[in-house]
XYZ file of C-alpha atoms in Angstrom:
536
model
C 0.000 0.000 0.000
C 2.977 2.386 -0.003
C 2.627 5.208 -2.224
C 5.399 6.508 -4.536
C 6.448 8.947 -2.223
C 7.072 6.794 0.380
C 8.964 4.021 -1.631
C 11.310 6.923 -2.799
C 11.986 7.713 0.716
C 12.599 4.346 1.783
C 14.839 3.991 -1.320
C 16.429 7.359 -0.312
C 16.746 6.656 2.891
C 18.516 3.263 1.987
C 20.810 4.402 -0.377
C 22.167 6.777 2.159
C 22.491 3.652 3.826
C 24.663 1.544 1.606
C 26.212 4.148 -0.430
C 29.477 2.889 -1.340
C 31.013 6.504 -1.414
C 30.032 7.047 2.517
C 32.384 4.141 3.381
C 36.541 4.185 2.942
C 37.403 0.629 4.120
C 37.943 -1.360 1.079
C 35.978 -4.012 2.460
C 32.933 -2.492 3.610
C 33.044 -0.398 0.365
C 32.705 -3.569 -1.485
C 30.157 -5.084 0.645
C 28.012 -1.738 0.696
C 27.919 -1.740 -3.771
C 26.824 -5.364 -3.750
C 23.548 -3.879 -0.956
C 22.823 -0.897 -2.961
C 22.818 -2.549 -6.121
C 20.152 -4.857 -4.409
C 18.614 -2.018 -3.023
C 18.485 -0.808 -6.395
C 17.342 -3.697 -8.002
C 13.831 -3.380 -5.615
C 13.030 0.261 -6.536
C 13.151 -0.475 -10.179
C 10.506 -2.909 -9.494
C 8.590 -1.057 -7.113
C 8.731 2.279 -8.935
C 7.318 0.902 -12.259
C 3.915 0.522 -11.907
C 3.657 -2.627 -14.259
C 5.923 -4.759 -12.650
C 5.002 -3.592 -9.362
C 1.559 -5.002 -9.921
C 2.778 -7.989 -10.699
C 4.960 -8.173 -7.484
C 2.515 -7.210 -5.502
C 0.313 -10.007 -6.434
C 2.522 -12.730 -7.461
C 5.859 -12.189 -5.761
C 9.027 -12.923 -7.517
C 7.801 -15.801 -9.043
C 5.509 -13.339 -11.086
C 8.141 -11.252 -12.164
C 10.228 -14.810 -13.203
C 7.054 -15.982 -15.205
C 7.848 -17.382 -18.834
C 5.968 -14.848 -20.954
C 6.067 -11.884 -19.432
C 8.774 -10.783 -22.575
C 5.961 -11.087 -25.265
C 3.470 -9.172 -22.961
C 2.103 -5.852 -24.160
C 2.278 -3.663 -21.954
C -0.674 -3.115 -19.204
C -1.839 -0.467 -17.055
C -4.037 -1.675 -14.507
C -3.400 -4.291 -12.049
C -6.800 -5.916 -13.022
C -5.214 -6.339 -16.593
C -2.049 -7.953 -15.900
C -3.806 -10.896 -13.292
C -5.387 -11.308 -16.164
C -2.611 -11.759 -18.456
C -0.676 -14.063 -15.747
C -3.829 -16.107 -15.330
C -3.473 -16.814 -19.199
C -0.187 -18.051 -19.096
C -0.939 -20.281 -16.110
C -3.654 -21.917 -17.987
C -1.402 -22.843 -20.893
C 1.172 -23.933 -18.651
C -1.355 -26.285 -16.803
C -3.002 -27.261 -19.765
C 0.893 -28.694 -21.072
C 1.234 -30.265 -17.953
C -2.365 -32.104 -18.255
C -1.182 -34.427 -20.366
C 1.190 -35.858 -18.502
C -0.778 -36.397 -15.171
C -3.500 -38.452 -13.868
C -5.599 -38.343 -10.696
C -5.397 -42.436 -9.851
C -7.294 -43.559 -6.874
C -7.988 -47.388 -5.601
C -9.630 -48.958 -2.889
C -8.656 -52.221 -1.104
C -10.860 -54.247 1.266
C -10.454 -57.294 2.970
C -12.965 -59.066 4.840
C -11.983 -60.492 8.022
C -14.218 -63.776 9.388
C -12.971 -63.720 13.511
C -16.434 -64.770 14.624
C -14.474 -68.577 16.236
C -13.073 -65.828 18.651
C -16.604 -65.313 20.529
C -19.160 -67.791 18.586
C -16.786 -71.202 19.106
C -18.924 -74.715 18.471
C -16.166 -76.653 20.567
C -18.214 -79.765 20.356
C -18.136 -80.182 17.253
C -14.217 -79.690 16.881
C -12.667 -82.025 19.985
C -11.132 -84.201 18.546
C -9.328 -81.906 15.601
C -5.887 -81.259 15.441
C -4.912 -77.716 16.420
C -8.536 -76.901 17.130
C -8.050 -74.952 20.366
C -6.833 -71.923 18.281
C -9.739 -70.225 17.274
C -9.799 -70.164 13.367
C -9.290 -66.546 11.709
C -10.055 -66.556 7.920
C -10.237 -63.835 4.993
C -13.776 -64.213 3.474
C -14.113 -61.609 0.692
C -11.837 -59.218 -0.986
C -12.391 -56.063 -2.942
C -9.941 -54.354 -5.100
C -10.639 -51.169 -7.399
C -8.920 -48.912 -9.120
C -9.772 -45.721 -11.513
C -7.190 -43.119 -12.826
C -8.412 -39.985 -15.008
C -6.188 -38.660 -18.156
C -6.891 -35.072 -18.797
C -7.306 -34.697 -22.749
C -8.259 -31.061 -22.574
C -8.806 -28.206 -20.375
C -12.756 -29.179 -20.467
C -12.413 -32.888 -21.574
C -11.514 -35.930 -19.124
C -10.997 -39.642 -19.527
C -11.757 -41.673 -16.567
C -10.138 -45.652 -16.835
C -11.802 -47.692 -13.952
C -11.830 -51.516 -12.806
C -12.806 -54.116 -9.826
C -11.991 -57.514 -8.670
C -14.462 -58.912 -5.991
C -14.340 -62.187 -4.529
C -16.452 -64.113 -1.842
C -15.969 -67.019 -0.460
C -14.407 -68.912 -3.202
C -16.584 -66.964 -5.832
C -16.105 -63.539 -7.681
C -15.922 -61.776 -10.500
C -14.929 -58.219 -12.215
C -15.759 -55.456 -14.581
C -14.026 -52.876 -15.818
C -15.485 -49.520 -17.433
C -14.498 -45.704 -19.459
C -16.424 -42.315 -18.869
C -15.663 -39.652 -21.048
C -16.193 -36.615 -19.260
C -17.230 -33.002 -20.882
C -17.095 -29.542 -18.763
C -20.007 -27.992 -20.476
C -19.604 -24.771 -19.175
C -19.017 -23.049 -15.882
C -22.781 -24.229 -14.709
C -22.567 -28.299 -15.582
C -20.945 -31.235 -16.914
C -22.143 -33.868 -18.820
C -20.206 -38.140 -18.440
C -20.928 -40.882 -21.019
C -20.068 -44.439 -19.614
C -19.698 -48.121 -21.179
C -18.963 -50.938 -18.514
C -18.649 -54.888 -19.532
C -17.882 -57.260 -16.896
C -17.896 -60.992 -16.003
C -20.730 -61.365 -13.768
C -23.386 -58.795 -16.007
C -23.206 -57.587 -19.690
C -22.694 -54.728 -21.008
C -23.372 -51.138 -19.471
C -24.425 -48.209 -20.932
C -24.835 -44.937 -18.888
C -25.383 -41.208 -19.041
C -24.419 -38.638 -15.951
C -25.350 -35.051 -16.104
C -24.564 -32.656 -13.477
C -25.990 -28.779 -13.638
C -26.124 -25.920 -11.279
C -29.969 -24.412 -11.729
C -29.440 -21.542 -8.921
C -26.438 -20.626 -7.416
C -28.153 -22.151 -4.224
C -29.231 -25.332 -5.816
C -27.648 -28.353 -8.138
C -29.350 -31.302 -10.561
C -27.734 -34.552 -10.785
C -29.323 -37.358 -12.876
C -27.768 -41.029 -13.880
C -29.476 -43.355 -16.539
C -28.321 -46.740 -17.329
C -28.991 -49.462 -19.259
C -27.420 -52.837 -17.969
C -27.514 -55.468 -20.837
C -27.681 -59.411 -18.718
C -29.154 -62.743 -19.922
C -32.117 -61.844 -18.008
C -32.772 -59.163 -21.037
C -32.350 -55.211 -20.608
C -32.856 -53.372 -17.102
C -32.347 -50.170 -17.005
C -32.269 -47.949 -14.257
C -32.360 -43.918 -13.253
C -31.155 -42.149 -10.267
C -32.313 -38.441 -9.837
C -30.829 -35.977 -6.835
C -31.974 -32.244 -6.247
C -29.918 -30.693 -3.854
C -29.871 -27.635 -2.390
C -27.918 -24.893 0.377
C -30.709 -24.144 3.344
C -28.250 -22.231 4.631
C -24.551 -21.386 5.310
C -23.282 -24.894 5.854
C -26.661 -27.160 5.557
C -27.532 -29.159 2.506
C -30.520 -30.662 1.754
C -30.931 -33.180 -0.748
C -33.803 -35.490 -3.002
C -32.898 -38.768 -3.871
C -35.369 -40.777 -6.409
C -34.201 -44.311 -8.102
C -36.299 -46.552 -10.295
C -34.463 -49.959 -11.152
C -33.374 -52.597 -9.331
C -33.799 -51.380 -5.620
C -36.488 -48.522 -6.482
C -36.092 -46.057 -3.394
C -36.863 -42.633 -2.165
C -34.675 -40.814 0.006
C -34.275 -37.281 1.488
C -31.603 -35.793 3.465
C -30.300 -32.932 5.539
C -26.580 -32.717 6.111
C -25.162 -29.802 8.178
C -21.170 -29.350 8.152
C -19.180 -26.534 10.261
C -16.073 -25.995 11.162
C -16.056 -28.419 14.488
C -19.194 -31.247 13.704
C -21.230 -32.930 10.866
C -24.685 -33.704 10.983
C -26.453 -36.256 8.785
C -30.496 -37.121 9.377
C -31.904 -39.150 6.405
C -35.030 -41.196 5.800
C -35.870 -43.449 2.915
C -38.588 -45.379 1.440
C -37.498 -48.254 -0.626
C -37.798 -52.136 -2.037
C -36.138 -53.805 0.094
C -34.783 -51.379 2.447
C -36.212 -48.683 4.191
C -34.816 -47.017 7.093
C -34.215 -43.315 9.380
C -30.537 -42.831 10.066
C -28.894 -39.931 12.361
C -24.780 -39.372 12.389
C -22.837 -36.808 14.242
C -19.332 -36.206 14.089
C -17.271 -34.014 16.146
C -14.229 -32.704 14.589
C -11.333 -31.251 17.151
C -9.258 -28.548 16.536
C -6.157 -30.018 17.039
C -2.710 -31.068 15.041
C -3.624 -34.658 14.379
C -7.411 -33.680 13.166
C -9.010 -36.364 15.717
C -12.856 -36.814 14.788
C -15.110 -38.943 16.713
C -18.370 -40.646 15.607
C -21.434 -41.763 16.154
C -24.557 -43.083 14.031
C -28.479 -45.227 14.816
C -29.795 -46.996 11.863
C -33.407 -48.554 12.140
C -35.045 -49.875 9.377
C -36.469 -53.186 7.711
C -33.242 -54.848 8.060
C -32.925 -54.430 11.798
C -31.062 -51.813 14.186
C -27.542 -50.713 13.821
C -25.833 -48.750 16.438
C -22.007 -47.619 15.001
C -19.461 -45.400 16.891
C -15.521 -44.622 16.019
C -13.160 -42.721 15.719
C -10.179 -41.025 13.123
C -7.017 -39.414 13.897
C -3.918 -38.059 11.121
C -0.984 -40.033 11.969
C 0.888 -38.612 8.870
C 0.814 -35.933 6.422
C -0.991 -37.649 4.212
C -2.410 -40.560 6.324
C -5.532 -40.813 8.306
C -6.233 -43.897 10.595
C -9.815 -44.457 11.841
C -11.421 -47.596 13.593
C -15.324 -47.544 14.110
C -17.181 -50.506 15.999
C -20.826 -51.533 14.386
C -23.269 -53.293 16.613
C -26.713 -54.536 15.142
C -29.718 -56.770 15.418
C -29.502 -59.430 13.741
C -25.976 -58.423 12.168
C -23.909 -58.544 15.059
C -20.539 -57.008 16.356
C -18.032 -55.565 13.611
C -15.207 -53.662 14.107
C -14.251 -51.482 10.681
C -11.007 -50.361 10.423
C -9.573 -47.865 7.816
C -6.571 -46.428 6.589
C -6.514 -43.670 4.460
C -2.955 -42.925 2.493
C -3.108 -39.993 -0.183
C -5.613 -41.543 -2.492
C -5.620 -45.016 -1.583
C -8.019 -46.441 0.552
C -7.268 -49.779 2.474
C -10.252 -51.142 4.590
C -10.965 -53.861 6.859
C -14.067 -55.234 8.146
C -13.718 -57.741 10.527
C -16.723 -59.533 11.876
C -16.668 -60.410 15.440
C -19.679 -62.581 16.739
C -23.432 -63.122 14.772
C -24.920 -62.035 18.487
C -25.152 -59.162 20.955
C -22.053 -59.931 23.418
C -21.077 -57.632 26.109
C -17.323 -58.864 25.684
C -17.304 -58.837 21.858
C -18.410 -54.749 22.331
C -15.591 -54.723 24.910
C -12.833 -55.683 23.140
C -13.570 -54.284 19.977
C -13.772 -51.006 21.572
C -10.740 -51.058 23.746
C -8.589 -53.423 21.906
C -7.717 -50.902 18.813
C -7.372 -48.142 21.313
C -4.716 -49.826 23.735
C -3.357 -51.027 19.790
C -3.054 -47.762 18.510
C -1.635 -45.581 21.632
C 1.197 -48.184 22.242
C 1.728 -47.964 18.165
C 1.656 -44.225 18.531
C 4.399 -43.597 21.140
C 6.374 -46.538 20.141
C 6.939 -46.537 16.104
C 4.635 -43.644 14.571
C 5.886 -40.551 16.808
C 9.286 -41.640 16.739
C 9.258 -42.386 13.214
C 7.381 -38.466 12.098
C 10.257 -37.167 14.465
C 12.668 -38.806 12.618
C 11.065 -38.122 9.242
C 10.637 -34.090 10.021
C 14.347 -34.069 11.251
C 15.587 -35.619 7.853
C 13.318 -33.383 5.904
C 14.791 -30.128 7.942
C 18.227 -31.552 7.241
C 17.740 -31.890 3.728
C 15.700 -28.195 3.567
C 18.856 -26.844 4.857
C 21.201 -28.658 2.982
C 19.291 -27.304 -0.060
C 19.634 -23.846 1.068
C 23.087 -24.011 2.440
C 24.677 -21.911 -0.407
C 21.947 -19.184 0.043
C 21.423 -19.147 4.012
C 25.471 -18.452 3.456
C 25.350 -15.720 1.296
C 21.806 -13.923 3.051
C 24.007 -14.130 5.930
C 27.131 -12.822 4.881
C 24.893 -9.996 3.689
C 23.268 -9.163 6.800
C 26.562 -9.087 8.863
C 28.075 -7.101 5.909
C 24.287 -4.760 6.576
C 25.171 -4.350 10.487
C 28.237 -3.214 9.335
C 27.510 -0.483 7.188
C 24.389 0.682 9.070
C 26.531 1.515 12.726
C 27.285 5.119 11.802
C 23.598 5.675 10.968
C 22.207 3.763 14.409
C 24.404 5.725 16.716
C 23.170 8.594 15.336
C 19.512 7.477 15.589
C 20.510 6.565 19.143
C 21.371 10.153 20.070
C 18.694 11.692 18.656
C 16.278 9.294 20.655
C 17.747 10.178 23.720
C 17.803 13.345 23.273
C 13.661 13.272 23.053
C 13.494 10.395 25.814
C 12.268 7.895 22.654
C 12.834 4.440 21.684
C 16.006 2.772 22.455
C 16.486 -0.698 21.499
C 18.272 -2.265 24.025
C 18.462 -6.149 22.994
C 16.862 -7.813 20.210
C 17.264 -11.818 19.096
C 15.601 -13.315 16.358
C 15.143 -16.896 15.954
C 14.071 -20.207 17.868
C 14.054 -19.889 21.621
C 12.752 -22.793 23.572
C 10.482 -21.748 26.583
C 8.671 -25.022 27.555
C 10.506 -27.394 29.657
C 9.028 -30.541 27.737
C 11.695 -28.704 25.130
C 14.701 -27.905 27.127
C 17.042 -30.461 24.899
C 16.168 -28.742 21.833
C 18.838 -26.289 20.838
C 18.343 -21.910 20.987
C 19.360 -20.958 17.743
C 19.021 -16.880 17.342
C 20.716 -14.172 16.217
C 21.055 -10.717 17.688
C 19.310 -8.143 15.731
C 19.761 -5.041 17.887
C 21.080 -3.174 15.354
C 19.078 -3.775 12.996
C 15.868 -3.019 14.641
C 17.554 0.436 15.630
C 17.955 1.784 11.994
C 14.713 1.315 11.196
C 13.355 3.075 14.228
C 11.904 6.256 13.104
C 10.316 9.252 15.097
C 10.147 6.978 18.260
C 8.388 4.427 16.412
C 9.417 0.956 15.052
C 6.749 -0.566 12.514
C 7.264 -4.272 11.032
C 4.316 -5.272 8.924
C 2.447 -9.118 8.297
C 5.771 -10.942 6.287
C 8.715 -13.302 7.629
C 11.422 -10.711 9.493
C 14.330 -12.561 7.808
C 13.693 -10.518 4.893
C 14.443 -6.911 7.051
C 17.932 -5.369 6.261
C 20.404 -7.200 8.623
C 18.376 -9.872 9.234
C 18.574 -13.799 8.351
C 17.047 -17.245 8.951
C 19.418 -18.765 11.463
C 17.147 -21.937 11.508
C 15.579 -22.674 8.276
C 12.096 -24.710 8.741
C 11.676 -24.219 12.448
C 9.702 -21.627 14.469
C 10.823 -18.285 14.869
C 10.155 -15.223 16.677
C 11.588 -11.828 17.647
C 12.357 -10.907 21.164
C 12.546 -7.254 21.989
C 13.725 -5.501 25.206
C 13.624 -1.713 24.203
C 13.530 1.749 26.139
C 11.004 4.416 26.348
C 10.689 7.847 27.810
C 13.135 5.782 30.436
C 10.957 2.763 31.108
C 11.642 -0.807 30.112
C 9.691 -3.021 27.906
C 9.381 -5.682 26.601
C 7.668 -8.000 23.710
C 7.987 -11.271 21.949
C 6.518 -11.234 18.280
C 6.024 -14.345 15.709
C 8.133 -14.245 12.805
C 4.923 -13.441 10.716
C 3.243 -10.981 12.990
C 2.831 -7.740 12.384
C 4.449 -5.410 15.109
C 3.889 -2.008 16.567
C 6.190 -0.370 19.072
C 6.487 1.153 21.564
C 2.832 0.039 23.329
C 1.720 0.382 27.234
C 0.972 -3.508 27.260
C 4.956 -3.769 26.820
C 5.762 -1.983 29.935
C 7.734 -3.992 32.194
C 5.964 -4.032 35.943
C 8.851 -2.427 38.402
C 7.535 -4.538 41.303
C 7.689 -8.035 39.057
């Protein structure tokens, strides 16, 4: 938001600063031209209104952008996001061709029901039939991955195995997908497989009010039973900020009607549904309470009644990676039994794993598959996953800094060289401060400081940046706006990927205070809330 006036004093101001001509020493001479060219370098950009704009929106990496040569010339900031949008599109649409979006689910089906429903009687005189038999009793595998042909146009490749005990069977099927315009989409799809015949299907998705969307599926699924075809319709709609409602109507196989209110805020989902159906027809509630916390931890909750019986279902999910999610729910139903589901969720992979505990309502059955995964998880959690992240993170931040040895160097060679030059120009903005009774910095240190005890082996790295916060104080007043401080003249990252923060101990009108400030914070000094208590 600076205006041209103020950039040219801050370029003035700087330039007095690092002039090489103000300093004799051969060496600081040297080190002061390589800062004012720099200096000089960022009031080019800044003073040109063109690529200013494009700073200001983009960073660096605009003004670095392929294209920018062949540009015409613009005049409004409006224009050029314009311009930069265009040559992102045609970069994205090169790189289309060469990626796809695969996701694939696997599930295994776990039979543990000898564990709780064992027919000992019948298995006395078997070999090895006190261990309670554990088998795998269906499997599921599927896979789809989408090949962007155009900016509008998609290709979606999909199969699935299935098997169940000792039987199963595949298909595999193509949609060719069309982005109609900014309001729909319309998906053609074919489908042949071993169990059915052919499919034929059309999708086609459209906005009719910003508030409200259309979705309907038609399909015809050729079999040796003749032709059935089949036709899903859903009307959906925002009743508010974060509620949808939505109208479900299939005709087929399994003709059913089904409505639908599901609220979603920032800490719980709601889902209340009812439907009306051959066979099934059943009310459903689900809640969900999301934490606010590092590792994402939701917990669950759901009643099902219907034709088919009661189902009660709670569980819960947790983030044990950057890109994994872990979640365990336990299902308990009339007649179905006691389940416990548990899934793992890794980038776009899905591995799941029902295992089926007992065919009847037993208190220890509930019990264990409630606190078994628990105790499984917490001892897996403190024993191989944290250590393992810890390790991960520290080889990560080793190799970050490895990458940016070279430049860390050099941005630190840079800043000392900075201190340097600016010492004539802080002690006279030190005698003119206490000549009014103003701001004095009296010790400044940037970087990571370790406070909690939990902590206390990790290592302080900081830097002091006393002088550097002095030069920029100006009528009594020090102002550091929303950005990382290791950009600020004399400043550097003394601990690349980590936490930092700037500690400040500074004098005004004779009083001590004091202030710690995040690295991105915006800062404002001096303030009353500073002052340092003379009784503490």
């Amino acid at each position: 938001q600076a205006s041209q006036e103020e950039l040219k004093a801050a370029y003035r101001r700087l330039c007095m600063l690092y002039h090489p001509d103000k300093h004799r020493d051969p060496e600081l001479k040297s080190q002061a031209e390589r800062l004012f060219n720099l200096v000089h370098q960022a009031y080019e950009v800044l003073s040109d209104p063109q690529t200013r704009a494009i700073y200001d929106i983009y960073g660096r990496r605009g003004l670095e952008m392929e294209g920018w040569e062949v540009v015409e010339r613009k005049r409004t900031a409006a224009e050029i996001r314009e311009e930069f949008e265009r040559l992102q599109r045609e970069r994205e649409e090169r790189r289309l061709q060469q990626r796809t979006n695969p996701k694939g689910t696997i599930s295994v089906g776990i039979d543990a029901t000898d564990l709780f429903d064992r027919y000992d009687e019948e298995y006395e005189d078997v070999p090895g039939s006190s261990f309670p038999q554990i088998e795998i009793n269906k499997m599921h595998i599927s896979q789809s991955i989408e090949a962007p042909l155009t900016s509008t146009d998609t290709a979606i490749l999909s199969g699935n195995l299935s098997t169940q005990n000792g039987n199963g069977g595949g298909s595999i099927n193509l949609a060719l997908r069309r982005v109609t315009s900014a309001k729909g989409w319309g998906e053609l799809e074919f489908g042949a497989g071993d169990l059915h015949g052919p499919l034929f299907g059309l999708k086609i998705f459209r906005n009719l009010t910003p508030r409200c969307f259309i979705t309907t599926n038609c399909a015809l699924q050729f079999s040796s039973r003749g032709v059935r075809p089949g036709l899903t319709t859903v009307l959906a709609r925002n009743l508010d900020k974060n509620t949808m409602g939505y109208l479900q109507w299939r005709w087929g196989i399994q003709s059913a009607m089904n409505t639908s209110i599901v609220r979603d805020t920032k800490t719980s989902h709601l889902t209340v549904a009812m439907q009306l159906g051959i066979p099934h027809s059943f009310m459903m509630v689900s809640y969900q309470h999301k934490f606010q916390d590092e590792d994402q931890t939701r917990v669950k909750g759901s009643l099902k009644v219907g034709f088919f019986g009661t189902i009660v279902e709670y569980g819960a999910e947790r983030k044990i990676s950057r890109h994994s999610v872990l979640g365990a729910t336990v299902s308990v139903g009339v007649p179905q039994g006691v389940s416990l589901k548990i899934k793992l969720n890794r980038a776009s992979q899905t591995y799941f794993f029902p295992v089926h505990l007992t065919d009847q309502l037993l208190p220890s059955a509930v019990f264990y598959a409630t606190v078994g995964p628990l105790v499984i998880y917490f001892a897996m959690h403190r024993l191989v996953i944290k250590p393992y992240l810890r390790a991960q993170k520290e080889r990560e931040l080793e190799k970050q800094r490895e990458s940016t040895a070279s430049d860390i160097l050099q941005k630190k060679q840079e800043a000392e060289a900075a201190v340097r030059l600016m010492q004539e120009s802080v002690r006279r903005i030190i005698e003119a401060e206490e000549a009014r009774m103003g701001l004095i910095v009296v010790n400044a240190w940037y970087g990571k400081f370790v406070n909690d005890n939990s902590r206390k082996n990790e290592k302080v790295k900081v830097i002091d940046v006393t002088v550097p916060l002095q030069c920029l104080v100006k009528d009594s007043k020090l102002i550091l706006t929303e950005a990382s401080k290791a950009g600020l003249p004399g400043f550097y990252d003394p601990c690349v990927g980590e936490e930092k923060s700037l500690k400040v101990l500074y004098q005004f009108r004779g009083v001590l205070h004091q202030v710690m400030s995040a690295d991105n914070e915006a800062l404002r000094i001096p303030k009353q809330s500073h002052r340092i208590d003379a009784d503490g």
